[in-house]
Coordinates of C-alpha atoms and ligand atoms in Angstrom, one line a residue:
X2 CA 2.6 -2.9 17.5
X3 CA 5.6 -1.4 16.3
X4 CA 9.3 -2.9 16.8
X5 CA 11.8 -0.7 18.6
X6 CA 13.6 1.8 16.4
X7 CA 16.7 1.0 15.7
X8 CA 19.0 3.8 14.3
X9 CA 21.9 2.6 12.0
X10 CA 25.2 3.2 11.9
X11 CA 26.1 7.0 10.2
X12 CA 27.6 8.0 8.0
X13 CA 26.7 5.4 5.5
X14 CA 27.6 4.5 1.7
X15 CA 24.6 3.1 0.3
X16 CA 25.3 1.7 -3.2
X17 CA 22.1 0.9 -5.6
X18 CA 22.2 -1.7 -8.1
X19 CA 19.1 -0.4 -10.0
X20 CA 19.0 -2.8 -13.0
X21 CA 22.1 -2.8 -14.2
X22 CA 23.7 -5.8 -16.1
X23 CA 27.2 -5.2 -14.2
X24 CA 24.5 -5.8 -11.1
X25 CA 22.6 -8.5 -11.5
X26 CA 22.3 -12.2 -10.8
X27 CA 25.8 -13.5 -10.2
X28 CA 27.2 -10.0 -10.7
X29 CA 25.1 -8.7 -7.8
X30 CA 26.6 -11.5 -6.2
X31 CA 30.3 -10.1 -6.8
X32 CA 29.2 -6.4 -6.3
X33 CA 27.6 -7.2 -3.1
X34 CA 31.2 -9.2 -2.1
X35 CA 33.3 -6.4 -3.2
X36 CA 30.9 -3.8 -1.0
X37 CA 31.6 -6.2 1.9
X38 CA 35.3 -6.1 1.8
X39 CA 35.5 -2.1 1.3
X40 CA 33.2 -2.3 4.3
X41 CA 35.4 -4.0 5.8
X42 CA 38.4 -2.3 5.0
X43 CA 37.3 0.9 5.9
X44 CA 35.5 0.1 8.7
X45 CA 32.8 2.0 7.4
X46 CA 28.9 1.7 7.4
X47 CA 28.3 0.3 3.4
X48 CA 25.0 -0.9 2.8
X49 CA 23.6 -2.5 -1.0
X50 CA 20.0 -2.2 -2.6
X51 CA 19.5 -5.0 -4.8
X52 CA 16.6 -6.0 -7.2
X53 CA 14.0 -8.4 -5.4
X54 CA 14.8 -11.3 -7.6
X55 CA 18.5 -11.4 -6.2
X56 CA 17.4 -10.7 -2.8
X57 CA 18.1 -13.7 -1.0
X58 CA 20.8 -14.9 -3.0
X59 CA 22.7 -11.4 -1.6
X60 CA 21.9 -11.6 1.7
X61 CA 22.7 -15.2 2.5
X62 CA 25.4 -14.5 1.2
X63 CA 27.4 -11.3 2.8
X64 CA 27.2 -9.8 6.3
X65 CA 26.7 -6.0 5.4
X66 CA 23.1 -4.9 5.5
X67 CA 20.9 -5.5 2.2
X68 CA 18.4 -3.9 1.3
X69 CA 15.3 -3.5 -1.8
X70 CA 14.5 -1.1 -3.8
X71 CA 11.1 -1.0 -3.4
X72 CA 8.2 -2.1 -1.3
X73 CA 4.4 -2.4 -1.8
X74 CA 2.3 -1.5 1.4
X75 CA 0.1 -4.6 0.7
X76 CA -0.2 -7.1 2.9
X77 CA 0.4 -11.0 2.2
X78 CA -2.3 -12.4 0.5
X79 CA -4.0 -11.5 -3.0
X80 CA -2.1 -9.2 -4.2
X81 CA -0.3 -10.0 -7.4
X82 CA 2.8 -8.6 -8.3
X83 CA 3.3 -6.8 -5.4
X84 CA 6.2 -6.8 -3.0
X85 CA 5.4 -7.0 0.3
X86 CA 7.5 -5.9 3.5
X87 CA 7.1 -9.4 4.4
X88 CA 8.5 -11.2 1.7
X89 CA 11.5 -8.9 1.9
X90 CA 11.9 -9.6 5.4
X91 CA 11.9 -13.7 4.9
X92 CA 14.0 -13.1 1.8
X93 CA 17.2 -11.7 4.3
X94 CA 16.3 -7.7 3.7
X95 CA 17.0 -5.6 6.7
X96 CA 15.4 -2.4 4.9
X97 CA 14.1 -1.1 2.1
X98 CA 14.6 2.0 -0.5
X99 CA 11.5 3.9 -1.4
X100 CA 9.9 6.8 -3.3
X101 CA 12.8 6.5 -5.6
X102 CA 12.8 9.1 -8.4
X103 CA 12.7 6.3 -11.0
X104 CA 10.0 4.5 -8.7
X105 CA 7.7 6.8 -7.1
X106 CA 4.7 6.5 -5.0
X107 CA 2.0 8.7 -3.9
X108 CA 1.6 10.5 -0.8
X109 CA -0.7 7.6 0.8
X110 CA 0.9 4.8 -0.5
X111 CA 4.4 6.0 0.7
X112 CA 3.2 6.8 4.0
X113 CA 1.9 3.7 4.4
X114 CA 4.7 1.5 3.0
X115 CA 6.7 3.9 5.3
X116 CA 4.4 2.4 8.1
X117 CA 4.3 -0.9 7.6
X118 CA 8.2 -2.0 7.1
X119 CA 8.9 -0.4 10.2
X120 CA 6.5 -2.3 11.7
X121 CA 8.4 -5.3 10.6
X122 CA 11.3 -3.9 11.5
X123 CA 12.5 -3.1 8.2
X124 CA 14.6 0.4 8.0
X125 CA 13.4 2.8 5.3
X126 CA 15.3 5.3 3.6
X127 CA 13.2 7.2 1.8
X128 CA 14.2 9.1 -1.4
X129 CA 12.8 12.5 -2.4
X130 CA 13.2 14.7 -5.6
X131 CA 13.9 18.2 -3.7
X132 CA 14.1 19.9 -0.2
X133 CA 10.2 20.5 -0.3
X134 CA 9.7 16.8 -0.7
X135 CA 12.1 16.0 1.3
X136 CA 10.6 17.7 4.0
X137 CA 7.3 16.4 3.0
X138 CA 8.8 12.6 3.0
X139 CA 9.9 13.1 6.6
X140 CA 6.6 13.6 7.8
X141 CA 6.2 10.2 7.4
X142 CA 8.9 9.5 9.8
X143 CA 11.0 7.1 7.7
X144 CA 14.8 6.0 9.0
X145 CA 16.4 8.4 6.7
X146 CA 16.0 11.3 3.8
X147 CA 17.8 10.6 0.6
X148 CA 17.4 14.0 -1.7
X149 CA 18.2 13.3 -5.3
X150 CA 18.0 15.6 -7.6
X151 CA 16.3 13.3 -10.9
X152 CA 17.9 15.5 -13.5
X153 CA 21.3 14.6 -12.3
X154 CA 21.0 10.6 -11.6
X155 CA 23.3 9.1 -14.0
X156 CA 25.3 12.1 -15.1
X157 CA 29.1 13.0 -14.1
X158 CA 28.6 16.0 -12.4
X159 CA 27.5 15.5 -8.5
X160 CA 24.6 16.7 -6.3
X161 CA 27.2 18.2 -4.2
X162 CA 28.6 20.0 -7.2
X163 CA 25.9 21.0 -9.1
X164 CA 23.1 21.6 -6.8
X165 CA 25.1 22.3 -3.0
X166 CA 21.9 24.2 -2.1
X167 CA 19.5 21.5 -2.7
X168 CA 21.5 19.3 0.0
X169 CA 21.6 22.3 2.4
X170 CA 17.9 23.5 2.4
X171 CA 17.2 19.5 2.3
X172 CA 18.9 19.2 5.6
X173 CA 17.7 22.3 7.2
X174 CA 13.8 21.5 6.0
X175 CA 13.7 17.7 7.0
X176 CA 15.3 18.8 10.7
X177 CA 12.5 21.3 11.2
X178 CA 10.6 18.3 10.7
X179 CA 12.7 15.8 12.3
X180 CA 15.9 14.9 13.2
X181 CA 16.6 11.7 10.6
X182 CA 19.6 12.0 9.0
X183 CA 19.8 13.2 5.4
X184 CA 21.7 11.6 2.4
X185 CA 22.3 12.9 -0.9
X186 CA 22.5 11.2 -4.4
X187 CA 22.7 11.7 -7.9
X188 CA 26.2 11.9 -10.3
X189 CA 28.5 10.9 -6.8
X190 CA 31.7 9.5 -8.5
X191 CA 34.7 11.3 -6.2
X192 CA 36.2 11.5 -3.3
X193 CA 35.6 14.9 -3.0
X194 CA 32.3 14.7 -4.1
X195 CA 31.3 12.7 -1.1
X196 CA 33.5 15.0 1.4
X197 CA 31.5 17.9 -0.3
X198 CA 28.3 16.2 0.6
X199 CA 29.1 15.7 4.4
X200 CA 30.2 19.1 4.1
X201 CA 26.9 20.3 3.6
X202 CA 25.6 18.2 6.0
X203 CA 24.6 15.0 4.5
X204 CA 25.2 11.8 7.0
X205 CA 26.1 9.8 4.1
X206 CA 25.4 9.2 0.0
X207 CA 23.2 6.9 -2.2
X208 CA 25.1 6.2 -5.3
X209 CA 24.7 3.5 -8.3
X210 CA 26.1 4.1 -11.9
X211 CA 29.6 5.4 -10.1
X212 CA 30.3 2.4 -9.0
X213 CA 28.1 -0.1 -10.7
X214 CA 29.0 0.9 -14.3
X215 CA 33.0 1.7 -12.9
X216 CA 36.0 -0.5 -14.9
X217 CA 37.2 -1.1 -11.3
X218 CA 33.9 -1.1 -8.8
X219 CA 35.9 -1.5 -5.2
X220 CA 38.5 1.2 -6.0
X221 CA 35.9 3.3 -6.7
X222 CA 33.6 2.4 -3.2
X223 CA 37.1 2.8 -1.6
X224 CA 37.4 6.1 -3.0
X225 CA 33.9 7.2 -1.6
X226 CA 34.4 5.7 1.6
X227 CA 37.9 7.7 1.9
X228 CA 35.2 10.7 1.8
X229 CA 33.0 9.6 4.3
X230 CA 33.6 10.9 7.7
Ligands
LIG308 O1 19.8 5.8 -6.0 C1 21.0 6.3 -6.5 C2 20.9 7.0 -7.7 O2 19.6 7.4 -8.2 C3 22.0 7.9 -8.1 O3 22.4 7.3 -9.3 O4 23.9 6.8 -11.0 O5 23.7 9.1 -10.3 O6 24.8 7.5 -8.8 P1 23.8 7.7 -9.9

């Protein structure tokens, strides 16, 4: 049976710690503290993916919703090495990433990782390379679209910037589908970057090395949340 859907708060910054050094252990820790208080701030929706093993450090920890970066569809019981929605759950997460460029599943699987964290409860953003996939992804009915394009993750030059169509048709194609908001990711650093992106009709942005790898990490989340309206 599933648990009531439960839309969040848009538009949203969601900030992906990936693997980073600058994010990880007790740095995710300070990342996940400085997210809070920009949140806070700014009185705007700012939510954090960290790696599994940091988890439930992070989320004891700060009030702003956490989430993974990845989840399994297996269930609790033999399954080594994977991560289940339910472990995730226990460990403080409120939702998950998936279908990241840099982790991708197939069709089935996603669809059913899709199913089974929002069984839980869990909200799913769900990432896809293109408007085609991202159209495709929200088939599966997941809380949210992130398009990324994977050529641009990492880069300086934004999705916005760069590829403004992508984020367009990706909006248009996933609301013939249905209506789940759409994010866009991939080389965000600016203010305007982010104000570009709502522009074209994204409820929100999925960055990482912009901030993450940043001299000065909350002047830059402030930055992106001055863009976020
Ligand atoms: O998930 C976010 C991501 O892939 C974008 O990365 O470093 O280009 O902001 P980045």
């Amino acid at each position: 049976m599933s648990m009531p859907y439960k839309p969040l708060k848009t538009p949203v910054l969601i900030i992906n710690f990936k693997t980073y050094k600058e994010s990880t252990g007790k740095n995710a820790l300070k990342l996940a503290l400085l997210a809070e208080k920009a949140s806070k701030k700014t009185g705007k929706q700012v939510m954090i993916a960290v790696q599994p093993t940091d988890l439930r450090m992070v989320a004891g920890k700060v009030s702003i919703p956490v989430l993974a970066q990845h989840a399994d569809p297996e269930p609790q019981g033999a399954h080594t090495g994977s991560v289940s929605p339910e472990a995730l759950k226990d460990a403080g997460a409120k939702g998950t990433l998936l279908n990241h460029s840099e982790k991708k599943l197939s069709d089935n699987v996603l669809s059913e990782a899709i199913r089974r964290c929002k069984e839980l409860g869990l909200v799913t953003v769900c990432c896809a390379t293109n408007n085609t996939k991202a159209a495709k992804v929200a088939s599966y009915h997941p809380h949210m679209v992130a398009v990324e394009p994977p050529e641009l993750i990492g880069g300086n030059v934004s999705v916005s910037q760069a590829s403004p169509e992508v984020v367009e048709k990706s909006v248009k194609s996933v609301l013939r589908v249905s209506r789940i908001p759409v994010l866009c990711g991939a080389g965000i650093h600016t203010t305007k970057d982010v104000q570009d992106s709502v522009r074209l009709g994204a409820k929100g942005v999925l960055v990482a090395s912009g901030v993450v790898k940043a001299k000065n990490p909350y002047k830059e989340m402030i930055a992106m949340l001055e863009g976020l309206v």
